[in-house]
Short mmCIF file of C-alpha atoms in Angstrom, two decimals:
data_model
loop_
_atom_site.label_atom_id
_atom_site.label_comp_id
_atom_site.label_asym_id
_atom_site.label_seq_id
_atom_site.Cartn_x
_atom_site.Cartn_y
_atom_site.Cartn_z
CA UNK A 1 0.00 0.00 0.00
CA UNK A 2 0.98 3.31 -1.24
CA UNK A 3 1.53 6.22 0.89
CA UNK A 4 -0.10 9.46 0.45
CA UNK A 5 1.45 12.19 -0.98
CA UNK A 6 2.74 14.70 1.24
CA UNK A 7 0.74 17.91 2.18
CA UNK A 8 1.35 20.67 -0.41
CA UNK A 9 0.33 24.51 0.07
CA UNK A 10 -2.34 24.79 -2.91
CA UNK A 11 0.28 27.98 -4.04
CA UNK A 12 2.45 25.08 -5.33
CA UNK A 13 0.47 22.74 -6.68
CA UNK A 14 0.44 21.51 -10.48
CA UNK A 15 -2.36 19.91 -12.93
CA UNK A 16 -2.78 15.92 -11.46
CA UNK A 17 -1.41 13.75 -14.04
CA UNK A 18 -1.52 9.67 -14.27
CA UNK A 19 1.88 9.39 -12.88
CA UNK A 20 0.71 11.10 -9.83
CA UNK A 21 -2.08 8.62 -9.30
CA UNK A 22 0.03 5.58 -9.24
CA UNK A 23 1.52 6.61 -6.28
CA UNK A 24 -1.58 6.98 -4.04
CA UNK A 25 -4.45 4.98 -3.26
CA UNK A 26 -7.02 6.04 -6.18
CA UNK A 27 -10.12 4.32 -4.10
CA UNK A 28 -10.92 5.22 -0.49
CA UNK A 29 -13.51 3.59 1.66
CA UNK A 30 -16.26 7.01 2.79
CA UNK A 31 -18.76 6.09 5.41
CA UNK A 32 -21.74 8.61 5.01
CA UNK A 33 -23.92 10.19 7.42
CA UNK A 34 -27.96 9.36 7.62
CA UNK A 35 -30.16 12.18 8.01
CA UNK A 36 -33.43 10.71 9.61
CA UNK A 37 -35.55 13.20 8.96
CA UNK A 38 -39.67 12.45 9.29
CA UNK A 39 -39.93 12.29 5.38
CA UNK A 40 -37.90 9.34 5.38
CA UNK A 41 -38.49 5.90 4.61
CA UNK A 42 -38.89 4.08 7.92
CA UNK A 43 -38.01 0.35 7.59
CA UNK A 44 -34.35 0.20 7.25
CA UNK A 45 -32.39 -1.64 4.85
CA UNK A 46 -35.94 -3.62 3.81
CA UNK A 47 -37.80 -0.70 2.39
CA UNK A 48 -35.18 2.21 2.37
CA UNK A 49 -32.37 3.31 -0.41
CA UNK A 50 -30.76 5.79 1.70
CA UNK A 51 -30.56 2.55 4.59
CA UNK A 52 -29.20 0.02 1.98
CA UNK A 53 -26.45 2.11 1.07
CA UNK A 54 -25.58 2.97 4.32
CA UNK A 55 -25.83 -0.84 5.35
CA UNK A 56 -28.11 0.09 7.95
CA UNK A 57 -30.03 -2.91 9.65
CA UNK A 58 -33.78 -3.23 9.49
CA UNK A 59 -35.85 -0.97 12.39
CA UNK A 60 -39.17 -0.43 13.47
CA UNK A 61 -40.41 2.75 12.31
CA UNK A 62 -36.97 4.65 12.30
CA UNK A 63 -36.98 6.79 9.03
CA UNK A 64 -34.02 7.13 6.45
CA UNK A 65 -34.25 10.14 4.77
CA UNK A 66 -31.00 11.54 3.28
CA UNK A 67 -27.35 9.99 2.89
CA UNK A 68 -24.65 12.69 3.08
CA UNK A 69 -21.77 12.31 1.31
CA UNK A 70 -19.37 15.72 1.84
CA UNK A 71 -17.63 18.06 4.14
CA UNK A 72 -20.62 19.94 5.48
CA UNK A 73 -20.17 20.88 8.84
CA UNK A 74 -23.26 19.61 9.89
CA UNK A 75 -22.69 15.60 8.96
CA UNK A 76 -19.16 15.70 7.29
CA UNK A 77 -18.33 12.01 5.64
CA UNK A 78 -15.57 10.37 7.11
CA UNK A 79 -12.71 8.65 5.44
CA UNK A 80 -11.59 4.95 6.96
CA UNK A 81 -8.58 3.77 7.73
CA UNK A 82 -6.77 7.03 6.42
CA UNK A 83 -6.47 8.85 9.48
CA UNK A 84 -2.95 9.50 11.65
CA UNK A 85 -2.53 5.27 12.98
CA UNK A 86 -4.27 3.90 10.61
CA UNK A 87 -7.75 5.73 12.18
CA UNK A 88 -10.83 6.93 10.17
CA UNK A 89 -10.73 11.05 9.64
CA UNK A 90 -13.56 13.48 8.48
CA UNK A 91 -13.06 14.09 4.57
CA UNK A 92 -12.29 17.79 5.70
CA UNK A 93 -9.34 16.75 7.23
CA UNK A 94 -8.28 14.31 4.98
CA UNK A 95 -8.30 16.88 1.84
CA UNK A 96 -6.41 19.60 3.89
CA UNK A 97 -3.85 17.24 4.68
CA UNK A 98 -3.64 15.59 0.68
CA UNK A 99 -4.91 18.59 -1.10
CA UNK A 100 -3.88 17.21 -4.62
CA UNK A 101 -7.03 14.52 -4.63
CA UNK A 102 -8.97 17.97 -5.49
CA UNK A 103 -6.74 19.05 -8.30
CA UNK A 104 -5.87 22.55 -8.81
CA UNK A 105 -8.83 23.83 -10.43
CA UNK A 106 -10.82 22.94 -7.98
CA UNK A 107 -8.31 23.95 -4.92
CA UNK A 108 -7.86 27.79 -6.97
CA UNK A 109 -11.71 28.33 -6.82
CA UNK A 110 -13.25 26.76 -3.38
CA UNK A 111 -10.13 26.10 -1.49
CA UNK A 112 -10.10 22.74 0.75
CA UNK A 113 -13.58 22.10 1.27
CA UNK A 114 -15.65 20.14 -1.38
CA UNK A 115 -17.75 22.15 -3.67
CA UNK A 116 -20.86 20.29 -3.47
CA UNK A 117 -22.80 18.36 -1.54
CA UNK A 118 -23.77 14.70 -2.52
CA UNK A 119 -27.23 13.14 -1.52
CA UNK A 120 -29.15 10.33 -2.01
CA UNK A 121 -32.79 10.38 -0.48
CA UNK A 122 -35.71 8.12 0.15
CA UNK A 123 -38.48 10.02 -0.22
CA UNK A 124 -41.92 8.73 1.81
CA UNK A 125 -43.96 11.86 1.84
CA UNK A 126 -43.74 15.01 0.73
CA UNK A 127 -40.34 17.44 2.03
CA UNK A 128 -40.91 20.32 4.02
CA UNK A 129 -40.34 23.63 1.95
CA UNK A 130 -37.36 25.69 1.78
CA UNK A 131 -36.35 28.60 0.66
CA UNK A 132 -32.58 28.55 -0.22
CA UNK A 133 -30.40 32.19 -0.08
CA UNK A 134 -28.35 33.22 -3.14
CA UNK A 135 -24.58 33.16 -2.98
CA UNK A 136 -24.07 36.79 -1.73
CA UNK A 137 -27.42 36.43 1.05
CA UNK A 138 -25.68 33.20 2.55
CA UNK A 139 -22.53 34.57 3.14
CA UNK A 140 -23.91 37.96 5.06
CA UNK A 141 -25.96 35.16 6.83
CA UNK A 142 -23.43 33.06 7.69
CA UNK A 143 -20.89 35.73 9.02
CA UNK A 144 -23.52 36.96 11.20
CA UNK A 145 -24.80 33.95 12.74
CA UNK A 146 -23.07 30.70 11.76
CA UNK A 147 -25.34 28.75 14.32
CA UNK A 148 -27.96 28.38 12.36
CA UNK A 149 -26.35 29.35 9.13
CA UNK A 150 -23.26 27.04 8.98
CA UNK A 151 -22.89 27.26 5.02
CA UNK A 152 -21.66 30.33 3.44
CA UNK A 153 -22.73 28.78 0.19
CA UNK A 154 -25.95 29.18 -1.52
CA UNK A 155 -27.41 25.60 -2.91
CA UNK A 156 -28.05 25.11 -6.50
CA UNK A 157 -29.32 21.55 -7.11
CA UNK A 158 -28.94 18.70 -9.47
CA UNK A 159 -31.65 15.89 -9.01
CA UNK A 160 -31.11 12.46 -10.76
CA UNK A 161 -34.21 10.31 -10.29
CA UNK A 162 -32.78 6.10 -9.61
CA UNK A 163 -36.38 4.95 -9.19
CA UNK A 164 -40.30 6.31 -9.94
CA UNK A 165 -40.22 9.99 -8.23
CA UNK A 166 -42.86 12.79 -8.23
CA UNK A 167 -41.64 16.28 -7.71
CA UNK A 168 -42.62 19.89 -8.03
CA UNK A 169 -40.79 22.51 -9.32
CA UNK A 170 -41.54 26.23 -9.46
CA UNK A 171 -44.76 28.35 -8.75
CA UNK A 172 -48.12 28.24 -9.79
CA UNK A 173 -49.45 31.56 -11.75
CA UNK A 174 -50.03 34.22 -9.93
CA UNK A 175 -53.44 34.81 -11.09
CA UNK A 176 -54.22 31.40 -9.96
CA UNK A 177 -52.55 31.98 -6.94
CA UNK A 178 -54.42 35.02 -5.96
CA UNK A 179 -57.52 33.57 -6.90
CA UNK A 180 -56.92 30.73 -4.52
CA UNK A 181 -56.12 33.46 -1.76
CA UNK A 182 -59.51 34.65 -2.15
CA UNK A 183 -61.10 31.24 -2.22
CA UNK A 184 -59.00 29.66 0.59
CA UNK A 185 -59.53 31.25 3.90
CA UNK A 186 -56.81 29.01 5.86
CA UNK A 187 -54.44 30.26 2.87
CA UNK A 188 -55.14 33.66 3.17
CA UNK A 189 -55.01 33.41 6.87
CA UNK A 190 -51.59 31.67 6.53
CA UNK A 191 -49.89 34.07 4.40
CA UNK A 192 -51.50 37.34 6.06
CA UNK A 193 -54.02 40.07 4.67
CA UNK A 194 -50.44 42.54 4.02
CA UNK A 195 -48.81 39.69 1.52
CA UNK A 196 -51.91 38.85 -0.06
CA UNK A 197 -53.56 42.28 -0.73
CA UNK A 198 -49.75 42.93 -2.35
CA UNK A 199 -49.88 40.09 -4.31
CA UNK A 200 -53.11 41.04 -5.73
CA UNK A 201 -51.60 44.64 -6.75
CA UNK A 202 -49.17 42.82 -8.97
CA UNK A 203 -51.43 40.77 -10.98
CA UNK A 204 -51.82 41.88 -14.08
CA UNK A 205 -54.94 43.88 -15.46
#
């Protein structure tokens, strides 16, 4: 087994070629994290995608959700067996110390820390909404609260359906949506009289 190349500041690094990945390890072992979120699949490994690929056993009820494969701080992936001993070590840690499994271009633009975000969900019922900030939104958000905003980033998405999958994208018209304002008293109640009567204004005609 191959060492890993040595740390090297990004300042000095060069394009990757095929030399350089005969000298490393080109396949590492990540374990993901599970996000159980209520949405989820409950059954485990039986009924769930997210479970199966996590090699989760079977449970009672427990939902599987999301599989997180990345360095957000929230559920980072780890990286097993290449660690200081021979230990498992968040993929954070393991690209700052071997910054070349980037590759420059990647390393000039968003610096150690992946550039994306890769999920797989199991979908049960239908996902809370969310409203995600731009690029320039997230960061004020971030540097003034990084509780509850730990991403500077904003989150443009990429969805691959791997089995029969309903979804919803966009917003209805807004004449149709002001109409069902006016015909939907919980709606209208929900969204409050200030949003709805400006709403209204902007319909055309």
């Amino acid at each position: 087994k191959a060492p890993f190349p040595p740390w090297v500041p990004p300042s000095n690094l060069r394009e990757p070629t095929m030399a350089d990945e005969t000298d490393v390890d080109a396949a590492l072992i990540i374990r993901p994290v599970v996000q159980n979120y209520a949405w989820g699949v409950p059954g485990g490994g039986s009924t769930s995608l997210v479970a199966r690929m996590a090699n989760a056993p079977p449970s009672d009820g427990t939902p599987f959700a999301e599989l997180w494969m990345g360095t957000h701080p929230k559920a980072p992936a780890v990286v097993l067996g290449a660690g200081a001993g021979g230990g498992d070590v968040e993929i954070g840690e393991f690209l700052a110390a071997h910054p070349s499994f980037h590759g420059k271009k990647v390393l000039d633009v968003f610096g150690l820390q992946l550039p994306y975000l890769f999920k797989i969900l199991s979908v049960a019922k239908a996902l809370s909404i969310q409203a995600h900030p731009h690029k320039e939104l997230a960061e004020r958000l971030h540097a003034r609260d990084p509780n509850n905003y730990p991403d500077a980033n904003h989150k443009p998405e990429l969805a691959c359906a791997v089995s029969r999958f309903e979804g919803l994208c966009g917003f209805r018209p807004l004449p149709e949506i002001v109409k069902h304002l006016h015909e939907v008293p919980e709606l209208h109640g929900l969204v409050g009289p200030e949003a709805a009567s400006s709403l209204a204004a902007e319909e055309p005609g």
